[in-house]
Tab-separated table of C-alpha atoms in Angstrom:
chain	number	residue	atom	x	y	z
A	1	MET	CA	2.086	27.846	-16.893
A	2	LYS	CA	-0.751	26.872	-15.323
A	3	LYS	CA	-1.563	24.532	-18.298
A	4	ILE	CA	1.793	23.115	-18.376
A	5	ILE	CA	1.686	22.090	-14.681
A	6	GLU	CA	-1.932	20.464	-15.359
A	7	THR	CA	-0.855	18.952	-18.369
A	8	PHE	CA	2.270	17.515	-16.243
A	9	CYS	CA	0.244	16.316	-13.461
A	10	LYS	CA	-2.584	14.548	-14.922
A	11	GLY	CA	-0.490	11.871	-16.290
A	12	ILE	CA	0.760	10.719	-12.820
A	13	TRP	CA	-2.740	10.224	-11.251
A	14	LYS	CA	-5.703	11.650	-12.893
A	15	GLU	CA	-5.000	10.066	-16.130
A	16	ASN	CA	-2.378	7.411	-15.176
A	17	PRO	CA	-1.559	5.368	-18.384
A	18	VAL	CA	-1.847	2.206	-16.408
A	19	LEU	CA	-4.436	2.574	-14.060
A	20	VAL	CA	-6.725	4.799	-15.805
A	21	LEU	CA	-6.201	4.761	-19.597
A	22	LEU	CA	-5.251	1.100	-19.140
A	23	LEU	CA	-2.749	1.494	-22.079
A	24	GLY	CA	0.656	-0.380	-21.979
A	25	THR	CA	-0.709	-3.311	-20.248
A	26	CYS	CA	1.701	-5.631	-21.954
A	27	PRO	CA	4.929	-4.590	-20.543
A	28	THR	CA	3.107	-3.672	-17.498
A	29	LEU	CA	2.416	-7.324	-16.917
A	30	ALA	CA	5.430	-8.815	-18.446
A	31	LEU	CA	8.274	-6.578	-17.093
A	32	THR	CA	7.485	-5.792	-13.363
A	33	THR	CA	8.791	-8.989	-11.928
A	34	SER	CA	11.168	-6.863	-9.919
A	35	ALA	CA	11.289	-3.096	-8.878
A	36	THR	CA	14.577	-2.644	-11.009
A	37	ASN	CA	12.898	-3.900	-14.042
A	38	GLY	CA	9.824	-2.010	-13.696
A	39	ALA	CA	11.707	1.354	-13.082
A	40	GLY	CA	14.259	0.560	-15.915
A	41	MET	CA	11.321	-0.106	-18.429
A	42	GLY	CA	9.283	3.053	-17.166
A	43	LEU	CA	12.481	5.168	-17.759
A	44	ALA	CA	12.953	4.116	-21.141
A	45	THR	CA	9.461	4.366	-22.224
A	46	THR	CA	9.634	7.968	-20.775
A	47	PHE	CA	12.593	8.703	-22.936
A	48	VAL	CA	10.839	7.634	-25.984
A	49	LEU	CA	7.549	9.409	-25.212
A	50	VAL	CA	8.964	12.551	-24.528
A	51	GLY	CA	11.234	12.451	-27.819
A	52	SER	CA	8.345	11.144	-29.811
A	53	ASN	CA	5.730	13.677	-28.524
A	54	PHE	CA	8.161	16.510	-29.000
A	55	VAL	CA	9.002	15.568	-32.717
A	56	ILE	CA	5.384	14.778	-33.743
A	57	SER	CA	4.054	17.860	-32.246
A	58	CYS	CA	6.553	19.670	-34.289
A	59	ILE	CA	5.698	18.069	-37.747
A	60	SER	CA	2.181	17.272	-37.331
A	61	GLY	CA	1.368	20.550	-39.437
A	62	ILE	CA	2.996	19.082	-42.263
A	63	VAL	CA	2.314	15.416	-42.165
A	64	PRO	CA	-0.483	14.427	-44.687
A	65	ARG	CA	-3.418	13.066	-42.565
A	66	LYS	CA	-3.768	9.792	-44.698
A	67	ILE	CA	-0.481	8.562	-43.759
A	68	ARG	CA	0.147	9.982	-40.099
A	69	ILE	CA	0.119	6.727	-38.439
A	70	PRO	CA	2.786	5.155	-40.550
A	71	VAL	CA	4.913	8.381	-40.068
A	72	TYR	CA	4.319	8.372	-36.305
A	73	ILE	CA	5.500	4.696	-36.028
A	74	VAL	CA	8.647	5.447	-38.077
A	75	VAL	CA	9.310	8.242	-35.615
A	76	ILE	CA	8.835	6.226	-32.562
A	77	ALA	CA	10.604	3.554	-33.858
A	78	THR	CA	13.543	5.541	-34.545
A	79	PHE	CA	13.668	6.856	-30.845
A	80	VAL	CA	13.123	3.236	-29.478
A	81	THR	CA	16.347	2.150	-31.620
A	82	VAL	CA	18.259	5.146	-30.308
A	83	VAL	CA	17.330	3.962	-26.926
A	84	ASP	CA	18.216	0.438	-27.346
A	85	LEU	CA	21.604	1.439	-28.591
A	86	LEU	CA	22.289	3.730	-25.798
A	87	LEU	CA	21.429	1.119	-23.175
A	88	GLN	CA	23.391	-1.375	-24.949
A	89	ALA	CA	26.493	0.975	-24.869
A	90	TYR	CA	26.182	2.605	-21.470
A	91	ALA	CA	23.735	0.819	-19.112
A	92	PRO	CA	24.705	-1.621	-16.647
A	93	ALA	CA	24.928	-5.224	-17.988
A	94	SER	CA	22.268	-6.682	-15.661
A	95	LEU	CA	19.743	-3.983	-16.738
A	96	TYR	CA	20.160	-4.626	-20.245
A	97	ALA	CA	20.058	-8.351	-19.851
A	98	ALA	CA	16.814	-7.936	-18.230
A	99	LEU	CA	15.212	-5.324	-20.649
A	100	GLY	CA	17.031	-6.040	-23.931
A	101	ILE	CA	14.421	-7.941	-25.403
A	102	PHE	CA	11.556	-5.860	-24.365
A	103	ILE	CA	12.900	-2.581	-25.478
A	104	PRO	CA	11.819	-3.119	-29.219
A	105	LEU	CA	8.307	-3.773	-27.676
A	106	ILE	CA	8.010	-0.017	-26.642
A	107	VAL	CA	7.518	0.412	-30.389
A	108	VAL	CA	4.062	-1.181	-30.149
A	109	ASN	CA	3.414	0.384	-26.723
A	110	CYS	CA	-0.082	1.944	-26.939
A	111	ILE	CA	0.871	4.836	-24.781
A	112	VAL	CA	3.537	6.265	-26.931
A	113	LEU	CA	1.243	6.160	-30.132
A	114	GLY	CA	-1.778	6.899	-27.940
A	115	ARG	CA	-0.374	10.101	-26.832
A	116	ALA	CA	1.121	10.961	-30.206
A	117	GLU	CA	-2.348	10.836	-31.935
A	118	ALA	CA	-4.396	11.839	-28.912
A	119	PHE	CA	-2.316	14.864	-27.771
A	120	ALA	CA	1.181	15.449	-29.472
A	121	SER	CA	-0.535	16.166	-32.856
A	122	LYS	CA	-3.125	18.569	-31.376
A	123	HIS	CA	-0.924	20.560	-29.139
A	124	ASN	CA	2.360	22.682	-29.243
A	125	PRO	CA	5.561	21.072	-28.770
A	126	LEU	CA	6.109	22.568	-25.166
A	127	LEU	CA	2.966	21.237	-23.957
A	128	SER	CA	3.753	17.912	-25.700
A	129	ILE	CA	6.895	17.526	-23.964
A	130	PHE	CA	5.286	17.964	-20.526
A	131	ASP	CA	2.646	15.487	-21.432
A	132	GLY	CA	5.265	12.948	-22.221
A	133	LEU	CA	7.110	13.688	-18.814
A	134	GLY	CA	3.941	13.322	-16.905
A	135	MET	CA	2.514	10.331	-18.665
A	136	GLY	CA	6.202	8.643	-18.741
A	137	LEU	CA	6.395	9.564	-14.920
A	138	GLY	CA	3.064	8.115	-14.265
A	139	PHE	CA	3.943	4.859	-16.014
A	140	THR	CA	7.284	4.658	-14.281
A	141	LEU	CA	5.894	5.225	-10.958
A	142	THR	CA	3.145	2.530	-11.612
A	143	LEU	CA	5.495	-0.130	-12.959
A	144	THR	CA	7.963	0.555	-10.152
A	145	MET	CA	5.234	0.312	-7.519
A	146	LEU	CA	3.883	-3.012	-9.083
A	147	GLY	CA	7.514	-4.243	-9.363
A	148	ILE	CA	8.141	-3.669	-5.658
A	149	ILE	CA	4.938	-5.280	-4.740
A	150	ARG	CA	5.413	-8.299	-6.989
A	151	GLU	CA	9.246	-8.685	-6.006
A	152	PHE	CA	8.677	-8.420	-2.400
A	153	ALA	CA	5.788	-10.880	-2.370
A	154	THR	CA	7.845	-13.325	-4.415
A	155	SER	CA	10.991	-13.334	-2.538
A	156	GLY	CA	10.937	-10.800	0.333
A	157	THR	CA	13.062	-8.408	-1.521
A	158	VAL	CA	12.873	-4.966	-2.878
A	159	PHE	CA	15.596	-3.579	-5.455
A	160	GLY	CA	17.380	-6.867	-4.753
A	161	VAL	CA	17.881	-6.157	-1.062
A	162	LYS	CA	16.336	-8.835	1.381
A	163	ILE	CA	13.724	-6.809	3.652
A	164	ILE	CA	12.554	-10.112	5.430
A	165	THR	CA	15.517	-12.317	5.886
A	166	ALA	CA	13.895	-15.182	7.176
A	167	TRP	CA	12.039	-15.408	3.567
A	168	THR	CA	13.569	-18.748	2.435
A	169	THR	CA	11.183	-20.233	0.060
A	170	ASP	CA	9.739	-18.173	-3.029
A	171	PHE	CA	5.994	-17.614	-3.266
A	172	LEU	CA	5.758	-17.762	-7.370
A	173	LEU	CA	2.342	-16.723	-7.939
A	174	PRO	CA	3.003	-12.890	-7.878
A	175	GLY	CA	5.981	-13.132	-10.083
A	176	SER	CA	4.192	-15.000	-12.733
A	177	ALA	CA	1.857	-13.482	-15.385
A	178	PRO	CA	-1.375	-14.417	-13.792
A	179	GLY	CA	-0.343	-13.186	-10.457
A	180	ALA	CA	0.449	-9.815	-12.403
A	181	PHE	CA	-3.147	-9.876	-13.743
A	182	ILE	CA	-4.476	-10.428	-10.059
A	183	ILE	CA	-2.409	-7.634	-8.780
A	184	VAL	CA	-3.103	-4.961	-11.336
A	185	GLY	CA	-6.931	-6.015	-11.139
A	186	VAL	CA	-7.098	-5.586	-7.374
A	187	ILE	CA	-5.250	-2.028	-7.727
A	188	LEU	CA	-7.833	-1.146	-10.292
A	189	ALA	CA	-10.696	-2.175	-8.157
A	190	VAL	CA	-9.469	-0.332	-5.192
A	191	ARG	CA	-8.634	2.830	-7.176
A	192	ASN	CA	-12.318	2.717	-8.655
A	193	PHE	CA	-13.825	1.779	-5.407
A	194	LEU	CA	-12.216	5.010	-3.901
A	195	LYS	CA	-12.966	7.283	-6.727
A	196	ALA	CA	-16.787	6.027	-6.663
A	197	ARG	CA	-17.078	6.604	-2.852
A	198	ALA	CA	-15.528	10.129	-3.010
A	199	ALA	CA	-17.960	10.789	-5.882
A	200	VAL	CA	-20.973	9.774	-3.834
A	201	LYS	CA	-19.815	11.491	-0.627
A	202	ALA	CA	-19.483	14.688	-2.802
A	203	GLY	CA	-22.938	14.330	-4.118
A	204	ARG	CA	-21.732	13.815	-7.790
A	205	LEU	CA	-22.832	11.157	-9.979
A	206	TYR	CA	-19.793	8.851	-10.572
A	207	VAL	CA	-18.634	8.339	-14.021
A	208	PRO	CA	-16.344	5.478	-14.569
A	209	PRO	CA	-13.546	5.700	-16.908
A	210	ALA	CA	-14.223	5.047	-20.697
A	211	GLY	CA	-14.019	1.335	-21.191
A	212	LEU	CA	-14.464	0.523	-17.555
A	213	ASP	CA	-18.001	1.305	-17.169
A	214	CYS	CA	-20.816	-1.085	-16.725
A	215	ARG	CA	-23.141	0.195	-19.468
A	216	HIS	CA	-22.239	-2.757	-21.971
A	217	CYS	CA	-21.879	-5.513	-19.428
A	218	ASN	CA	-24.636	-7.456	-18.050
A	219	ILE	CA	-22.840	-9.914	-15.881
A	220	CYS	CA	-24.438	-8.278	-12.766
A	221	SER	CA	-28.009	-8.702	-14.142
A	222	ILE	CA	-27.687	-12.524	-14.949
A	223	GLY	CA	-30.108	-14.292	-12.813
A	224	LYS	CA	-32.166	-11.448	-11.737
A	225	ASP	CA	-35.457	-10.715	-13.111
A	226	ASP	CA	-35.954	-7.761	-15.598
A	227	GLU	CA	-37.117	-4.927	-13.628
B	1	MET	CA	-3.548	22.746	-51.703
B	2	LYS	CA	-2.306	22.091	-48.338
B	3	ILE	CA	0.182	19.045	-47.991
B	4	ARG	CA	-1.984	18.093	-45.026
B	5	ASP	CA	-4.793	17.271	-47.165
B	6	ASN	CA	-3.005	15.693	-49.921
B	7	GLU	CA	-4.377	12.433	-51.213
B	8	ASN	CA	-2.285	11.956	-54.218
B	9	LEU	CA	-0.554	8.388	-53.509
B	10	VAL	CA	2.667	9.475	-55.127
B	11	VAL	CA	3.161	12.433	-52.917
B	12	LEU	CA	2.217	10.318	-49.876
B	13	GLY	CA	4.840	7.812	-50.920
B	14	ILE	CA	7.383	10.388	-51.383
B	15	PHE	CA	6.690	12.018	-48.247
B	16	LEU	CA	6.919	8.488	-46.191
B	17	ALA	CA	10.143	7.794	-48.281
B	18	LEU	CA	11.660	11.185	-47.035
B	19	VAL	CA	10.578	10.496	-43.344
B	20	SER	CA	12.004	7.025	-43.357
B	21	LEU	CA	15.445	8.462	-45.108
B	22	LEU	CA	15.636	10.921	-42.292
B	23	SER	CA	15.024	8.371	-39.652
B	24	ALA	CA	17.814	6.175	-41.379
B	25	LEU	CA	20.130	9.140	-41.186
B	26	VAL	CA	19.523	9.718	-37.468
B	27	LEU	CA	19.990	5.869	-36.690
B	28	ALA	CA	23.215	5.897	-38.876
B	29	VAL	CA	24.691	8.971	-36.700
B	30	VAL	CA	23.657	7.094	-33.444
B	31	SER	CA	25.014	3.736	-34.389
B	32	GLY	CA	28.209	5.367	-35.484
B	33	PHE	CA	29.029	6.793	-32.189
B	34	THR	CA	27.889	4.197	-29.968
B	35	ALA	CA	29.464	1.097	-31.971
B	36	ARG	CA	32.525	1.367	-30.042
B	37	PRO	CA	31.058	1.615	-26.331
B	38	ILE	CA	28.882	-1.228	-27.119
B	39	SER	CA	31.713	-3.605	-28.442
B	40	ALA	CA	33.890	-2.275	-25.405
B	41	ALA	CA	30.742	-2.986	-23.211
B	42	LYS	CA	30.378	-6.616	-24.583
B	43	LYS	CA	34.079	-7.198	-24.377
B	44	ALA	CA	34.304	-5.913	-20.716
B	45	ARG	CA	31.583	-8.531	-19.856
B	46	GLU	CA	33.108	-11.224	-21.525
B	47	ALA	CA	36.539	-10.522	-19.715
B	48	GLN	CA	34.761	-10.117	-16.409
B	49	ALA	CA	33.199	-13.612	-16.726
B	50	LEU	CA	36.467	-15.207	-17.804
B	51	ARG	CA	38.212	-13.675	-14.856
B	52	GLN	CA	35.663	-14.922	-12.532
B	53	ILE	CA	35.792	-18.670	-13.642
B	54	LEU	CA	39.509	-18.817	-14.277
B	55	PRO	CA	42.676	-18.520	-12.174
B	56	GLU	CA	44.800	-15.553	-12.947
B	57	PHE	CA	46.135	-15.679	-16.488
B	58	ASP	CA	48.103	-13.283	-18.658
B	59	ASN	CA	47.757	-14.690	-22.296
B	60	ASP	CA	45.646	-13.405	-24.931
B	61	ILE	CA	42.687	-15.888	-24.170
B	62	ASN	CA	40.921	-15.313	-27.495
B	63	ALA	CA	43.945	-16.005	-29.795
B	64	LYS	CA	42.846	-19.695	-30.319
B	65	THR	CA	39.656	-21.502	-30.197
B	66	LEU	CA	39.116	-25.269	-30.503
B	67	THR	CA	35.545	-26.822	-30.945
B	68	LEU	CA	35.220	-30.059	-29.178
B	69	LYS	CA	32.322	-32.536	-30.008
B	70	SER	CA	30.469	-33.719	-26.978
B	71	PRO	CA	28.852	-36.928	-26.529
B	72	ALA	CA	25.438	-35.282	-27.464
B	73	LYS	CA	26.850	-33.815	-30.566
B	74	TRP	CA	27.314	-30.362	-29.225
B	75	ARG	CA	29.940	-28.019	-30.173
B	76	ILE	CA	31.982	-26.801	-27.239
B	77	GLN	CA	34.082	-23.915	-27.732
B	78	VAL	CA	37.400	-24.208	-25.795
B	79	ARG	CA	40.036	-21.352	-25.194
B	80	ALA	CA	43.240	-21.879	-23.104
B	81	ALA	CA	44.518	-19.612	-20.271
B	82	ARG	CA	47.936	-19.292	-19.458
B	83	LYS	CA	50.687	-17.699	-16.978
B	84	ASN	CA	53.840	-17.128	-17.952
B	85	GLY	CA	53.396	-19.629	-20.745
B	86	LYS	CA	51.858	-22.346	-18.371
B	87	LEU	CA	48.645	-23.796	-18.913
B	88	VAL	CA	46.402	-22.941	-15.928
B	89	GLY	CA	42.862	-23.799	-17.137
B	90	TYR	CA	40.304	-23.719	-20.165
B	91	ALA	CA	37.461	-21.527	-20.760
B	92	ALA	CA	34.643	-23.807	-22.182
B	93	LEU	CA	31.366	-22.652	-23.560
B	94	ALA	CA	28.274	-24.660	-24.186
B	95	VAL	CA	24.967	-24.062	-25.524
B	96	ASN	CA	22.028	-26.222	-24.064
B	97	PRO	CA	19.097	-25.896	-26.421
B	98	ALA	CA	16.687	-27.524	-23.889
B	99	GLY	CA	16.183	-24.828	-21.167
B	100	TYR	CA	12.714	-24.311	-20.109
B	101	ALA	CA	12.277	-21.207	-22.242
B	102	GLY	CA	15.102	-21.377	-25.043
B	103	ALA	CA	18.768	-21.920	-24.756
B	104	VAL	CA	21.077	-22.094	-21.618
B	105	LYS	CA	24.407	-20.713	-22.384
B	106	MET	CA	26.996	-22.028	-20.098
B	107	LEU	CA	30.501	-20.897	-19.495
B	108	ALA	CA	32.662	-23.075	-17.553
B	109	GLY	CA	36.145	-22.850	-16.369
B	110	VAL	CA	38.089	-26.262	-16.552
B	111	ASN	CA	41.097	-27.265	-14.647
B	112	PRO	CA	44.020	-28.495	-16.865
B	113	ASP	CA	43.052	-32.143	-15.470
B	114	GLY	CA	39.743	-31.801	-17.082
B	115	THR	CA	37.738	-31.408	-13.800
B	116	ILE	CA	35.200	-28.472	-13.764
B	117	ARG	CA	36.711	-25.398	-11.919
B	118	ALA	CA	33.507	-23.091	-11.807
B	119	ILE	CA	30.426	-22.431	-13.810
B	120	LEU	CA	28.758	-19.328	-14.984
B	121	VAL	CA	25.248	-19.192	-16.840
B	122	THR	CA	25.809	-16.426	-19.330
B	123	GLU	CA	22.254	-16.450	-20.958
B	124	GLN	CA	18.954	-17.860	-20.080
B	125	HIS	CA	15.347	-17.317	-20.229
B	126	GLU	CA	14.296	-19.379	-17.212
B	127	THR	CA	11.124	-18.705	-15.255
B	128	PRO	CA	11.922	-15.567	-13.186
B	129	GLY	CA	12.107	-16.300	-9.471
B	130	LEU	CA	12.348	-20.043	-9.959
B	131	GLY	CA	14.436	-21.627	-12.765
B	132	ALA	CA	16.363	-18.230	-12.976
B	133	GLU	CA	17.541	-18.403	-9.520
B	134	LEU	CA	19.177	-21.554	-10.111
B	135	CYS	CA	21.304	-19.856	-12.831
B	136	LYS	CA	22.048	-16.464	-10.760
B	137	ARG	CA	25.369	-15.792	-8.927
B	138	GLN	CA	24.439	-12.856	-6.700
B	139	PHE	CA	25.529	-11.857	-3.038
B	140	SER	CA	22.465	-11.734	-1.018
B	141	ARG	CA	21.850	-8.014	0.269
B	142	THR	CA	19.755	-7.800	3.069
B	143	ILE	CA	18.798	-4.507	5.265
B	144	PHE	CA	21.601	-5.561	7.773
B	145	ASN	CA	24.556	-5.822	5.401
B	146	LEU	CA	23.341	-2.945	3.076
B	147	THR	CA	26.326	-0.882	3.319
B	148	GLU	CA	28.893	-3.477	3.662
B	149	PRO	CA	31.246	-3.714	0.488
B	150	THR	CA	30.708	-6.786	-1.922
B	151	PRO	CA	32.928	-9.720	-1.108
B	152	ALA	CA	35.296	-10.547	-3.741
B	153	GLY	CA	35.135	-13.607	-5.813
B	154	LEU	CA	32.339	-15.442	-7.327
B	155	PRO	CA	29.198	-15.622	-5.287
B	156	PRO	CA	28.333	-18.986	-4.379
B	157	ASN	CA	25.319	-20.971	-5.896
B	158	ARG	CA	24.884	-24.639	-5.056
B	159	TYR	CA	23.267	-25.709	-8.107
B	160	LEU	CA	26.285	-24.490	-10.154
B	161	ASP	CA	29.125	-25.097	-7.612
B	162	GLN	CA	28.035	-28.931	-7.165
B	163	PHE	CA	30.099	-30.070	-10.152
B	164	ASN	CA	33.394	-28.433	-9.100
B	165	GLY	CA	36.317	-30.733	-8.994
B	166	ARG	CA	34.392	-33.865	-9.351
B	167	LYS	CA	34.918	-36.609	-11.623
B	168	VAL	CA	32.354	-36.873	-14.270
B	169	PRO	CA	30.499	-40.315	-13.978
B	170	ALA	CA	30.398	-42.149	-17.658
B	171	LYS	CA	26.973	-41.090	-18.407
B	172	GLY	CA	27.426	-37.542	-17.000
B	173	TRP	CA	25.565	-36.223	-13.972
B	174	VAL	CA	21.949	-36.726	-13.586
B	175	ILE	CA	19.485	-35.152	-10.986
B	176	SER	CA	18.478	-37.034	-8.250
B	177	LYS	CA	14.711	-36.991	-9.424
B	178	ASP	CA	15.902	-38.967	-12.422
B	179	GLY	CA	17.789	-41.583	-10.210
B	180	GLY	CA	21.332	-39.649	-10.227
B	181	ASP	CA	22.905	-37.881	-7.480
B	182	ALA	CA	22.902	-34.175	-8.630
B	183	LEU	CA	21.087	-31.568	-6.857
B	184	TYR	CA	17.612	-30.312	-8.174
B	185	HIS	CA	14.877	-27.898	-7.214
B	186	THR	CA	11.442	-28.778	-6.919
B	187	GLY	CA	9.607	-26.934	-9.605
B	188	ALA	CA	12.604	-26.308	-11.753
B	189	THR	CA	13.269	-29.800	-12.898
B	190	VAL	CA	13.776	-28.639	-16.359
B	191	THR	CA	16.228	-26.054	-15.653
B	192	SER	CA	18.244	-28.268	-12.958
B	193	ARG	CA	18.461	-30.915	-15.786
B	194	ALA	CA	19.665	-28.392	-18.246
B	195	ILE	CA	22.317	-27.316	-15.803
B	196	ALA	CA	23.464	-31.024	-15.070
B	197	LYS	CA	23.487	-31.999	-18.707
B	198	SER	CA	25.614	-29.104	-19.842
B	199	ALA	CA	27.936	-29.473	-17.036
B	200	SER	CA	28.262	-33.263	-18.050
B	201	GLU	CA	28.616	-32.490	-21.616
B	202	ILE	CA	31.464	-30.075	-20.973
B	203	ALA	CA	33.358	-32.588	-18.497
B	204	LEU	CA	32.775	-35.446	-20.827
B	205	ALA	CA	33.944	-33.527	-23.950
B	206	PHE	CA	37.082	-32.887	-22.218
B	207	GLN	CA	37.302	-36.650	-21.238
B	208	LYS	CA	36.936	-37.375	-24.758
B	209	GLY	CA	38.855	-34.770	-26.313
B	210	ARG	CA	42.306	-35.115	-24.572
B	211	ARG	CA	44.249	-35.773	-27.657
B	212	GLN	CA	42.763	-32.826	-29.602
B	213	LEU	CA	43.375	-30.510	-26.639
B	214	SER	CA	47.012	-31.460	-26.167
B	215	LYS	CA	47.567	-31.135	-29.993
B	216	ALA	CA	46.020	-27.506	-29.913
B	217	PHE	CA	46.918	-26.309	-26.709
B	218	GLY	CA	49.988	-28.495	-25.437
B	219	GLY	CA	48.297	-31.190	-23.431
B	220	VAL	CA	46.093	-32.134	-20.525
B	221	LYS	CA	48.414	-33.359	-17.939
């Protein structure tokens, strides 16, 4: 039981797919122009993630190692097509109009294949479902938060509701792709700063998340004398 | 030998084929039971759009479609709306390929005299927050009117409403930046141009196609 809760919770903050694993950056940047879009994309991805994690965890024992990646992709693509059809049939027209062309992109969303390969293929179906739920929730929350920030900064609205009624002209940078990069970058920087400070205060050595560390980067040392 | 460690190409191929077959089966089932809701949703969207741009009508509007050629050689699809057998308006669909990012699809309600009644943009890929806003019809919700019911009727949009009931100039409407008198939004020139151009093409096609229209639907009075 404890393990299930741990698996579920780690996706939300400790191993947040967007802010820590830095996976699925394409939908993160492209789709969070409004809070509604962010939440919709997050929920659709969560559904795919849970379904594919479950199926892949069930079949991983009998899938030949050599062709596991194509098999996983087929499973994921099937779930994505199912989501696409269900959304077309039952989702509100405005949501499908906004997400429609991005749904097929969930197939190549690194989070889904990443969790299949790194988690579902090595754990039992129950744990895999909770991993999918946690990761999906983390993804949804991050995308919604980004959507709220970007939508509010662009037009003073949140979920289509004007918060500041005096807002008349749109500020376009946060709604565009470059603005998304800047906002995600600032959030990452703040998150890492807080983590590093907490680690230093506790007297531990701060280890940056893989891929975000300074070991292979020498920008800081340019212009300095070798010590 | 365990199947997991199998490296025989034929076995691997068969395995992958089986997985694909299974997935095709699942998809066939799902697409089978969503086919009807999907087409119903599509029809509902379309009917909703037609109700918004046309006066009340009671005929089967899709019974007959006429394709008009506009001055720019676009194909404009026209359907007639009737009430008690009397012509009350037309629905015209125009696709402008020159949006900012792909085509802009415009559905216009046209009065029997050939002037535009109301315009809807049914498909566009313009810049979010900029060009896309010019094509959107949405009641603005604020924290002050959050609980009020949505007012009935078509939400206003000054970029789309500016052509309503106006006689089209011989060369079509041109945005003020290009020397005409149609509204345009700074920073969304391409979208503004696309809207003015689509509206003009529809209005001009109706002007040019009077004879065809009266032959097909019984006349523009």
